[in-house]
Every structure is written in structure tokens, then in C-alpha cells.
Amino acid sequence: MEGSRRSERMVWVVVGGSGALSALTIAALAATNRSLDANQMVLVVLLGPLVALGRVFPIQIAYRRRMVTDTAPLFTACLVLNPLAAAITAGVAIFGAEVVTGRRTRIDPRQLIFNSSQALLGVVAGALVFEGVANGRLPSESTSVMVAVAAAALVMAAVNDVLVFCVIWAQTGVRFDRMVWDFVRGRTDLPHDAALYLAGFVAALLGSFHPWLLLLVAVPLPVLFRAMRNQVALREQTKQAVIELADVVDERDPYTFGHCRRVADFSREVCKQLGLPHDLAEEIVLAARVHDVGKIGIRDAVLLKPGRLTDEEFAHIKEHPEIGARLTARFPDFSHGTRYIRHHHEKFDGSGYPMGLKGADIPLGARVIAVADTYDAITSSRPYRDGLPDETARLEMVRVSGSQLDPEVLRAWFATKGWEWPETPVVEAPAGSIVNENAAA
């Protein structure tokens, strides 16, 4: 409870400090008696709504993932407005946008203060750097202007990231050095940010020639918004179709129905325990969700055979990882996880298939899926035996640690289950050993 209250106080310190610094910044800039000419007033009127719209209507770039585009007009404000005008434009526009988006739920005053202050301070820092470094304003052929543009972008991004880092750190209370590493590792949206800063620079060039040219930038935005939304919807429908296909394959055998879904759930827990970045974890989980989709190419007589497989039949069923990899490689959402699907039957000692990879040569995602797949194979019922209890699964998985399964990934799975790692190695195979179940391929 005390730790929670301390984190709450730290959040308020960060938010309140940001707000106070914003107010002092505006006061200091206003004291310089900077006035706006007609062009700057027009730019303020045009950029304000663009900033607000960029925050209120984020572009859908992936399922359940959206990107706000207000960075582009905010950076434009850095380059075409004086620091005071840029500060007021950023602060007022973001504050208004947050009020609009927060009407559906109770508006958090901390969010209003922090987000408005973050935008204001980032823009002011960028505008001051640009004004200090550039020998002239846009448009200009001077190389110093281009250096100033790059410096302004870096400073604006740095201020925004530092403020976000501070509030996240205050909320989580994670050790500072670990928090820095996690924050840097989690910055997977840098290409999107770079594109937005570039768009802001192009808009600034147009606005510097004539303010009303900014409308040329705004005109295609609704079309882009709709196109991105439709593209994401199409990709999501395709992804769901592949997942449903994997479920249909599972349904062919009543004993494995729900297998892919369970393996995906287990893989998610392992990824969380390993502390993998969100995007990598989702990549692995999605591959786990369809890892056996290649069994669609396996004959029923082999796939549904209740007893042991012959060598020829086993060779046939070993084709399913390659079939699944070829199938999923055609779809963008699965293409990065194709290697996990192809190699989820590799063994840590190199005795697996299809390529006999060994140790760290096996992709991490495949090693995670192998652990989840093994646990589900042991605990699920088969035509020739009932599912085995967790204690048998624990002993068997320890026994094949280092030969079939990656010990590090296996320890992560044990941690999710609350199992203790045995002090003495397990040598004898428990009843129903998975090593001898080639039908569980």
C-alpha cells in the first residue's frame, strides 16, 4: 500500500512539474514580446485543427494498434512558427483533443495536464533549437537550415520520450537501469515516428511558401485514414481465416481439438516469464496458434491412426512443419513467425526435424512452442491413453531438458506453473513417455 501511494505521489510530481514548466515556458516566451504577422496567424489557425485531428483520429496500422499522427503538424509548428506561437498551438490543440477523446470516459486531470504539457514542451524545445541553429527561416537553400531541421526533430523526440519515460517509471516503480533498457528495447515504432517527422518537414516547406498550401497536406488525410482502416480490416480477416483453418485441422482429430489454442496460451505465459518484448511475444504466440496448420496436408489414415506409426507414415507426418511454413509465409501477419512453425519439432540436441538444428540455432520462438507443445501432448488424452497428470509432465519434461527441450525456456515454463526444478536429475522415463510417442508429432 505504501509503495502504491509513493508511486501515486511520483506521478503527480512528474505531471505537476511538466505543467508548471509549461506555464513558466509560456510566460518566459511571452515576456519577449514576440508578435505574430498575418502569415503566422493563418498558420496557427490551420495547424491547430490539424494537431487536434491527428490526436482524435489515429490511423489504424495493425489490429488493436493505432498511431496518432499529431507529431507531423506539431513538428511543422516547430519549423514555421515562433516558439511562443508554437507553444500555444500545441498546448491548446492537444488539450482540446484530450477533452474530446475523454468524453466517453471520466477525464483524468493528470492525463490532460501531462499530454498537453508534453506536446507544448516538445514543440517549444524543437522550435528554440531550430531558431538557434538555423541561419535563416524556411524556405532556404542554406545547409544550416537542414542541420537545424534534423536537430529540432531529435530534440523534440527526445523531450517527448524523456517525459513519457518519467511518468511510466513513476507509475511502475521498476529499477531505473532496467526501466531504461526495457523502454529502449520497446521502441519499435521508430520508423513510424521518422515518417511523421518527414511529413511535418514537407508540410513546413509548403507552409513557408504560402500558409494556405497546408490544405494540400490535409486533403488526402481522410482517404489515407479510410484506406489504412480497410487494409487493417482485410489483414485481420485473413489472419482469422488462417486461424480458423488451423482449428479445422484440429477438429479432424477429436483428441487434439483445441490443441493449437492451448499451445498459444501456454506460449504467451512463457514469453511473459522470459520478459520478451511485446511484438516478439505476439509474433511467437500467433505462430503457436497455427503451428500445426500444415497437418492439413497429412492423410487421415496417418493423422488419425490410433497406434504407432510405421517409418513411412512417420516420414509423411514429419512433412507438416514445412507445409505449414509454406502456407503461412504467404500472409504478412504470419510471415515473421514462419520460421517458428517450420522448426517447432527441432530438438535441443539436434535430433529433431526438419533440419536437425541444435541449441541456439533453433529460433527462440520455436523453442518456446516446443515446450508448450510438449506439455499439451503429455497432459492431453490420446486414443491409446488418458492425459497424464502434471507431476508426470513435470518429471518427463525435466528428463528431456537439454536433449529435447531448451532448459532456459523450460525453467520459464516451470516458473509460470509454480513448479520447483528438481535437485537431482530425472533419468527414468515416466509411464507414457512422450519420447516414444511418434504419433504426437
Coordinates of C-alpha atoms in Angstrom, one line a residue:
M1 CA 0.0 0.0 0.0
E2 CA 2.8 2.4 0.9
G3 CA 4.6 1.6 -2.4
S4 CA 1.3 2.4 -4.3
R5 CA 1.0 5.7 -2.6
R6 CA 4.6 6.6 -3.2
S7 CA 4.1 5.8 -6.9
E8 CA 1.0 7.9 -7.0
R9 CA 2.9 10.9 -5.5
M10 CA 5.7 10.4 -8.0
V11 CA 3.3 10.5 -10.9
W12 CA 1.8 13.7 -9.6
V13 CA 5.2 15.2 -9.2
V14 CA 6.1 14.4 -12.8
V15 CA 2.8 15.6 -14.2
G16 CA 2.7 18.7 -12.0
G17 CA 6.3 19.5 -12.8
S18 CA 5.6 19.2 -16.5
G19 CA 2.6 21.6 -16.2
A20 CA 4.5 24.1 -14.1
L21 CA 7.4 24.1 -16.5
S22 CA 5.0 24.6 -19.4
A23 CA 3.4 27.6 -17.7
L24 CA 6.9 29.1 -17.0
T25 CA 7.9 28.5 -20.6
I26 CA 4.9 30.4 -22.0
A27 CA 5.4 33.2 -19.6
A28 CA 9.1 33.5 -20.5
L29 CA 8.3 33.5 -24.2
A30 CA 5.6 36.0 -23.8
A31 CA 8.0 38.3 -22.0
T32 CA 10.0 38.6 -25.2
N33 CA 7.0 40.4 -26.7
R34 CA 7.0 38.4 -29.9
S35 CA 4.2 39.4 -32.2
L36 CA 2.5 37.3 -35.0
D37 CA 2.4 38.6 -38.5
A38 CA -0.6 37.7 -40.8
N39 CA 1.1 34.6 -42.2
Q40 CA 1.8 33.2 -38.7
M41 CA -1.7 33.8 -37.6
V42 CA -3.0 31.9 -40.6
L43 CA -0.6 29.0 -39.8
V44 CA -1.8 28.9 -36.2
V45 CA -5.4 28.7 -37.4
L46 CA -4.6 25.9 -39.8
L47 CA -2.2 23.9 -37.7
G48 CA -4.3 23.8 -34.5
P49 CA -7.1 21.8 -36.0
L50 CA -4.6 19.5 -37.8
V51 CA -2.9 18.7 -34.5
A52 CA -6.2 18.0 -32.8
L53 CA -7.5 15.8 -35.6
G54 CA -4.2 13.9 -35.6
R55 CA -4.8 13.1 -31.9
V56 CA -8.5 12.4 -32.1
F57 CA -8.4 10.2 -35.2
P58 CA -5.4 7.9 -35.0
I59 CA -4.6 5.8 -38.1
Q60 CA -5.1 2.0 -37.7
I61 CA -1.7 0.4 -38.6
A62 CA -2.4 -3.0 -37.1
Y63 CA -5.2 -4.9 -35.3
R64 CA -5.7 -3.3 -31.9
R65 CA -2.8 -0.9 -32.7
R66 CA -3.3 2.7 -33.7
M67 CA -0.8 5.5 -34.4
V68 CA -1.6 9.2 -33.6
T69 CA -0.4 11.5 -36.3
D70 CA -0.3 14.7 -34.4
T71 CA 3.5 14.5 -34.4
A72 CA 3.6 15.7 -38.1
P73 CA 1.7 19.0 -37.6
L74 CA 3.4 19.6 -34.3
F75 CA 6.8 19.4 -36.0
T76 CA 5.5 21.7 -38.7
A77 CA 4.7 24.2 -36.0
C78 CA 8.3 23.9 -34.7
L79 CA 9.6 25.0 -38.1
V80 CA 7.2 27.7 -39.2
L81 CA 6.0 29.4 -36.0
N82 CA 8.0 31.3 -33.4
P83 CA 8.4 29.4 -30.1
L84 CA 5.5 31.3 -28.4
A85 CA 3.0 30.7 -31.2
A86 CA 4.2 27.0 -31.5
A87 CA 3.7 26.5 -27.7
I88 CA 0.2 27.9 -27.6
T89 CA -0.8 26.0 -30.7
A90 CA 0.5 22.7 -29.3
G91 CA -0.9 23.1 -25.8
V92 CA -4.4 24.3 -26.8
A93 CA -4.8 21.8 -29.6
I94 CA -3.7 18.8 -27.6
F95 CA -5.8 19.9 -24.5
G96 CA -8.9 20.2 -26.7
A97 CA -8.2 16.8 -28.3
E98 CA -7.8 15.1 -25.0
V99 CA -11.1 16.6 -23.8
V100 CA -12.9 15.3 -26.9
T101 CA -11.4 11.8 -26.7
G102 CA -12.0 11.7 -22.9
R103 CA -15.7 12.5 -23.1
R104 CA -16.5 8.8 -23.4
T105 CA -14.9 8.1 -20.1
R106 CA -14.1 10.1 -17.0
I107 CA -11.4 12.6 -17.9
D108 CA -8.3 12.1 -15.8
P109 CA -6.9 15.6 -15.0
R110 CA -3.4 14.1 -14.9
Q111 CA -3.7 12.9 -18.5
L112 CA -4.9 16.3 -19.6
I113 CA -2.1 18.1 -17.9
F114 CA 0.7 15.7 -18.9
N115 CA -0.3 15.2 -22.5
S116 CA -0.8 19.0 -23.1
S117 CA 2.5 19.8 -21.3
Q118 CA 4.4 17.1 -23.2
A119 CA 3.3 18.4 -26.6
L120 CA 4.0 22.0 -25.6
L121 CA 7.5 21.4 -24.2
G122 CA 8.5 19.2 -27.0
V123 CA 7.4 21.7 -29.6
V124 CA 9.0 24.6 -27.8
A125 CA 12.3 22.8 -27.4
G126 CA 12.3 21.9 -31.1
A127 CA 11.4 25.5 -32.1
L128 CA 14.1 27.0 -30.0
V129 CA 16.7 24.7 -31.4
F130 CA 15.6 25.4 -34.9
E131 CA 15.6 29.1 -34.4
G132 CA 19.0 29.0 -32.7
V133 CA 20.8 26.7 -35.2
A134 CA 19.3 28.0 -38.5
N135 CA 20.8 31.0 -40.1
G136 CA 17.5 31.6 -41.9
R137 CA 13.9 30.5 -42.0
L138 CA 12.2 28.1 -44.4
P139 CA 12.4 28.1 -47.4
S140 CA 16.1 28.3 -47.6
E141 CA 19.0 26.7 -49.5
S142 CA 21.4 27.0 -46.6
T143 CA 22.7 23.8 -45.3
S144 CA 22.5 25.1 -41.8
V145 CA 18.7 25.1 -42.1
M146 CA 18.8 21.3 -42.9
V147 CA 21.0 20.7 -39.9
A148 CA 18.6 22.8 -37.8
V149 CA 15.6 20.7 -39.0
A150 CA 17.4 17.5 -38.0
A151 CA 18.4 18.9 -34.7
A152 CA 14.9 20.2 -34.0
A153 CA 13.4 16.7 -34.7
L154 CA 15.9 14.9 -32.4
V155 CA 15.3 17.4 -29.6
M156 CA 11.5 17.3 -29.9
A157 CA 11.6 13.4 -29.9
A158 CA 14.0 13.3 -27.0
V159 CA 11.9 15.6 -24.9
N160 CA 8.7 13.6 -25.6
D161 CA 10.4 10.3 -24.8
V162 CA 12.0 11.6 -21.6
L163 CA 8.7 12.8 -20.3
V164 CA 6.9 9.6 -21.2
F165 CA 9.7 7.6 -19.6
C166 CA 9.5 9.6 -16.4
V167 CA 5.8 9.1 -16.0
I168 CA 6.0 5.3 -16.8
W169 CA 8.9 5.0 -14.3
A170 CA 6.9 6.8 -11.7
Q171 CA 3.9 4.5 -12.2
T172 CA 5.7 1.2 -12.3
G173 CA 8.5 1.8 -9.8
V174 CA 10.8 -0.5 -11.7
R175 CA 14.5 -0.2 -11.0
F176 CA 15.9 2.7 -13.1
D177 CA 18.5 0.8 -15.1
R178 CA 16.1 -2.0 -16.0
M179 CA 13.5 0.5 -16.9
V180 CA 15.8 2.3 -19.3
W181 CA 16.7 -0.9 -21.1
D182 CA 13.0 -2.0 -21.3
F183 CA 12.0 1.4 -22.6
V184 CA 14.7 1.5 -25.3
R185 CA 14.0 -2.1 -26.3
G186 CA 10.3 -1.4 -26.6
R187 CA 10.7 1.5 -29.0
T188 CA 9.5 -0.5 -32.1
D189 CA 7.7 2.5 -33.6
L190 CA 10.7 4.5 -34.7
P191 CA 10.0 4.1 -38.5
H192 CA 6.5 5.4 -38.0
D193 CA 7.9 8.4 -36.0
A194 CA 10.5 9.1 -38.6
A195 CA 7.8 9.1 -41.3
L196 CA 5.7 11.6 -39.3
Y197 CA 8.7 14.0 -38.8
L198 CA 9.4 13.8 -42.5
A199 CA 5.8 14.6 -43.3
G200 CA 5.9 17.5 -40.9
F201 CA 9.0 18.8 -42.7
V202 CA 7.3 18.6 -46.1
A203 CA 4.3 20.4 -44.7
A204 CA 6.5 23.1 -43.3
L205 CA 8.1 23.7 -46.7
L206 CA 4.7 24.1 -48.2
G207 CA 3.5 26.4 -45.4
S208 CA 6.6 28.5 -45.7
F209 CA 5.8 29.3 -49.3
H210 CA 2.2 30.1 -48.6
P211 CA 0.2 29.2 -45.5
W212 CA -2.9 28.0 -47.4
L213 CA -0.8 25.4 -49.1
L214 CA -1.0 23.4 -45.9
L215 CA -4.5 22.5 -47.0
L216 CA -2.9 20.4 -49.7
V217 CA -1.5 18.2 -47.0
A218 CA -4.8 17.9 -45.2
V219 CA -6.9 17.0 -48.3
P220 CA -5.7 13.4 -48.7
L221 CA -5.8 12.6 -45.0
P222 CA -9.4 11.2 -44.9
V223 CA -8.6 9.0 -47.9
L224 CA -5.5 7.7 -46.2
F225 CA -7.4 7.1 -42.9
R226 CA -10.0 5.1 -44.7
A227 CA -7.5 3.1 -46.8
M228 CA -5.4 2.2 -43.8
R229 CA -8.5 1.1 -41.8
N230 CA -9.7 -1.1 -44.7
Q231 CA -6.3 -2.6 -45.2
V232 CA -6.0 -3.5 -41.5
A233 CA -9.6 -4.9 -41.6
L234 CA -8.6 -7.1 -44.6
R235 CA -5.4 -8.3 -42.9
E236 CA -7.4 -9.1 -39.8
Q237 CA -9.9 -11.1 -41.8
T238 CA -7.1 -13.0 -43.5
K239 CA -5.5 -13.7 -40.2
Q240 CA -8.7 -15.0 -38.7
A241 CA -9.2 -17.2 -41.7
V242 CA -5.8 -18.9 -41.2
I243 CA -6.6 -19.4 -37.5
E244 CA -9.9 -20.9 -38.3
L245 CA -8.2 -23.2 -40.8
A246 CA -5.8 -24.3 -38.1
D247 CA -8.9 -25.0 -35.8
V248 CA -10.5 -27.1 -38.6
V249 CA -7.3 -29.1 -38.8
D250 CA -7.5 -29.6 -35.0
E251 CA -11.1 -30.8 -35.4
R252 CA -10.1 -33.6 -37.7
D253 CA -8.9 -35.4 -34.6
P254 CA -11.2 -35.1 -31.6
Y255 CA -8.2 -35.9 -29.3
T256 CA -6.3 -32.8 -30.4
F257 CA -9.2 -30.4 -30.7
G258 CA -8.2 -27.1 -29.1
H259 CA -4.5 -28.1 -29.2
C260 CA -3.3 -25.0 -31.1
R261 CA -5.3 -22.7 -28.9
R262 CA -3.8 -24.2 -25.7
V263 CA -0.3 -24.1 -27.1
A264 CA -0.7 -20.5 -27.9
D265 CA -1.9 -19.7 -24.4
F266 CA 1.0 -21.6 -22.9
S267 CA 3.4 -19.9 -25.2
R268 CA 2.1 -16.5 -24.1
E269 CA 2.8 -17.3 -20.5
V270 CA 6.4 -18.4 -21.3
C271 CA 7.1 -15.3 -23.3
K272 CA 5.8 -13.2 -20.4
Q273 CA 8.0 -15.0 -17.9
L274 CA 11.0 -14.6 -20.3
G275 CA 10.4 -10.9 -20.4
L276 CA 10.3 -10.8 -24.2
P277 CA 9.3 -7.6 -26.0
H278 CA 5.6 -7.3 -26.7
D279 CA 5.9 -7.5 -30.5
L280 CA 8.2 -10.6 -30.4
A281 CA 5.9 -12.3 -27.9
E282 CA 2.9 -11.6 -30.1
E283 CA 4.8 -13.0 -33.1
I284 CA 5.5 -16.2 -31.2
V285 CA 2.0 -16.6 -29.9
L286 CA 0.5 -16.1 -33.3
A287 CA 2.8 -18.7 -34.8
A288 CA 1.9 -21.1 -31.9
R289 CA -1.8 -20.5 -32.7
V290 CA -1.4 -22.1 -36.1
H291 CA 1.8 -24.2 -35.7
D292 CA 0.0 -27.4 -36.8
V293 CA -1.9 -25.9 -39.7
G294 CA 0.4 -27.9 -42.0
K295 CA -1.3 -31.1 -40.9
I296 CA -4.0 -30.2 -43.5
G297 CA -1.6 -31.9 -46.0
I298 CA -1.4 -35.1 -43.9
R299 CA -3.6 -38.1 -44.9
D300 CA -6.3 -39.0 -42.5
A301 CA -5.1 -42.6 -42.4
V302 CA -1.9 -41.4 -40.9
L303 CA -3.0 -38.4 -38.8
L304 CA -5.9 -40.3 -37.2
K305 CA -4.1 -43.6 -36.8
P306 CA -4.6 -44.8 -33.1
G307 CA -1.5 -46.8 -32.8
R308 CA 2.2 -46.4 -33.5
L309 CA 3.2 -45.1 -36.9
T310 CA 5.4 -47.0 -39.4
D311 CA 8.6 -45.4 -40.6
E312 CA 6.9 -44.4 -43.8
E313 CA 3.9 -43.0 -42.0
F314 CA 6.2 -41.1 -39.6
A315 CA 8.1 -39.7 -42.6
H316 CA 4.9 -38.4 -44.0
I317 CA 3.7 -36.7 -40.8
K318 CA 7.1 -35.1 -40.5
E319 CA 6.2 -33.0 -43.6
H320 CA 3.6 -30.9 -41.7
P321 CA 6.0 -28.2 -40.4
E322 CA 7.2 -27.5 -43.9
I323 CA 3.7 -27.5 -45.3
G324 CA 2.6 -25.1 -42.5
A325 CA 5.6 -22.8 -43.1
R326 CA 4.9 -22.6 -46.9
L327 CA 1.3 -21.8 -46.2
T328 CA 1.8 -19.1 -43.6
A329 CA 4.7 -17.5 -45.4
R330 CA 2.2 -16.1 -47.9
F331 CA 0.4 -13.9 -45.3
P332 CA 2.1 -10.7 -43.8
D333 CA 0.9 -11.3 -40.2
F334 CA 2.4 -14.8 -40.1
S335 CA 5.4 -14.4 -42.3
H336 CA 7.8 -13.4 -39.4
G337 CA 6.6 -16.4 -37.4
T338 CA 7.1 -18.9 -40.3
R339 CA 10.5 -20.0 -39.0
Y340 CA 8.9 -20.9 -35.7
I341 CA 6.3 -23.1 -37.4
R342 CA 9.0 -24.7 -39.6
H343 CA 11.2 -25.6 -36.7
H344 CA 8.9 -26.3 -33.8
H345 CA 9.8 -30.0 -33.9
E346 CA 13.6 -29.4 -33.8
K347 CA 15.2 -30.8 -30.6
F348 CA 17.8 -29.0 -28.5
D349 CA 20.4 -31.8 -29.1
G350 CA 20.0 -31.6 -32.9
S351 CA 18.0 -34.8 -33.3
G352 CA 14.7 -33.2 -34.4
Y353 CA 13.3 -32.3 -37.8
P354 CA 13.1 -31.0 -40.4
M355 CA 16.7 -29.6 -40.5
G356 CA 18.3 -31.1 -37.3
L357 CA 19.1 -27.7 -35.8
K358 CA 20.7 -27.6 -32.4
G359 CA 20.7 -25.4 -29.4
A360 CA 20.6 -21.6 -30.1
D361 CA 20.4 -22.3 -33.8
I362 CA 16.8 -23.2 -33.3
P363 CA 14.7 -19.9 -33.4
L364 CA 13.7 -18.9 -29.9
G365 CA 10.0 -18.9 -30.8
A366 CA 10.3 -22.5 -32.0
R367 CA 11.9 -23.4 -28.7
V368 CA 9.0 -21.8 -26.8
I369 CA 6.4 -23.5 -28.9
A370 CA 8.2 -26.9 -28.4
V371 CA 7.9 -26.6 -24.6
A372 CA 4.2 -25.6 -24.8
D373 CA 3.5 -28.3 -27.4
T374 CA 5.3 -31.0 -25.2
Y375 CA 3.3 -30.1 -22.1
D376 CA 0.0 -30.3 -24.0
A377 CA 1.0 -33.6 -25.7
I378 CA 1.7 -35.2 -22.3
T379 CA -1.5 -33.9 -20.5
S380 CA -3.9 -34.4 -23.3
S381 CA -5.8 -37.7 -23.9
R382 CA -5.0 -39.9 -26.8
P383 CA -6.8 -42.9 -28.3
Y384 CA -4.4 -45.3 -26.5
R385 CA -4.1 -43.5 -23.2
D386 CA -5.7 -40.8 -21.0
G387 CA -4.0 -37.5 -20.4
L388 CA -1.2 -37.7 -17.8
P389 CA -1.1 -35.7 -14.6
D390 CA 1.0 -32.6 -14.1
E391 CA 3.5 -34.4 -11.9
T392 CA 4.3 -36.9 -14.7
A393 CA 4.6 -34.0 -17.1
R394 CA 7.0 -32.2 -14.8
L395 CA 9.2 -35.2 -14.4
E396 CA 9.2 -36.1 -18.1
M397 CA 9.9 -32.5 -19.2
V398 CA 12.9 -32.3 -16.8
R399 CA 14.1 -35.7 -18.1
V400 CA 14.2 -34.4 -21.7
S401 CA 15.6 -31.0 -20.7
G402 CA 18.8 -30.3 -22.7
S403 CA 18.1 -33.1 -25.2
Q404 CA 14.6 -32.3 -26.5
L405 CA 13.8 -29.0 -24.8
D406 CA 15.7 -25.8 -24.1
P407 CA 16.5 -25.7 -20.4
E408 CA 16.1 -21.9 -20.1
V409 CA 12.7 -21.9 -21.8
L410 CA 11.7 -24.9 -19.7
R411 CA 12.6 -23.2 -16.5
A412 CA 10.5 -20.2 -17.5
W413 CA 7.5 -22.6 -18.1
F414 CA 8.1 -24.2 -14.7
A415 CA 8.0 -20.7 -13.1
T416 CA 4.6 -20.0 -14.7
K417 CA 3.3 -23.3 -13.2
G418 CA 4.9 -22.7 -9.8
W419 CA 6.9 -25.9 -10.1
E420 CA 10.2 -26.4 -8.5
W421 CA 13.2 -27.6 -10.5
P422 CA 14.3 -31.0 -9.1
E423 CA 17.7 -31.0 -7.4
T424 CA 18.6 -34.5 -8.8
P425 CA 18.3 -35.3 -12.5
V426 CA 15.4 -37.5 -13.7
V427 CA 16.8 -40.4 -15.6
E428 CA 13.9 -43.0 -15.9
A429 CA 11.1 -42.2 -18.2
P430 CA 7.7 -42.0 -16.5
A431 CA 4.8 -44.1 -17.8
G432 CA 3.6 -42.7 -21.2
S433 CA 6.9 -41.1 -22.1
I434 CA 6.4 -38.6 -24.9
V435 CA 9.8 -39.6 -26.4
N436 CA 8.3 -42.8 -27.6
E437 CA 5.1 -41.3 -28.9
N438 CA 5.9 -40.5 -32.5
A439 CA 2.1 -40.2 -33.2
A440 CA 2.3 -37.0 -31.2
A441 CA 4.4 -35.3 -33.8

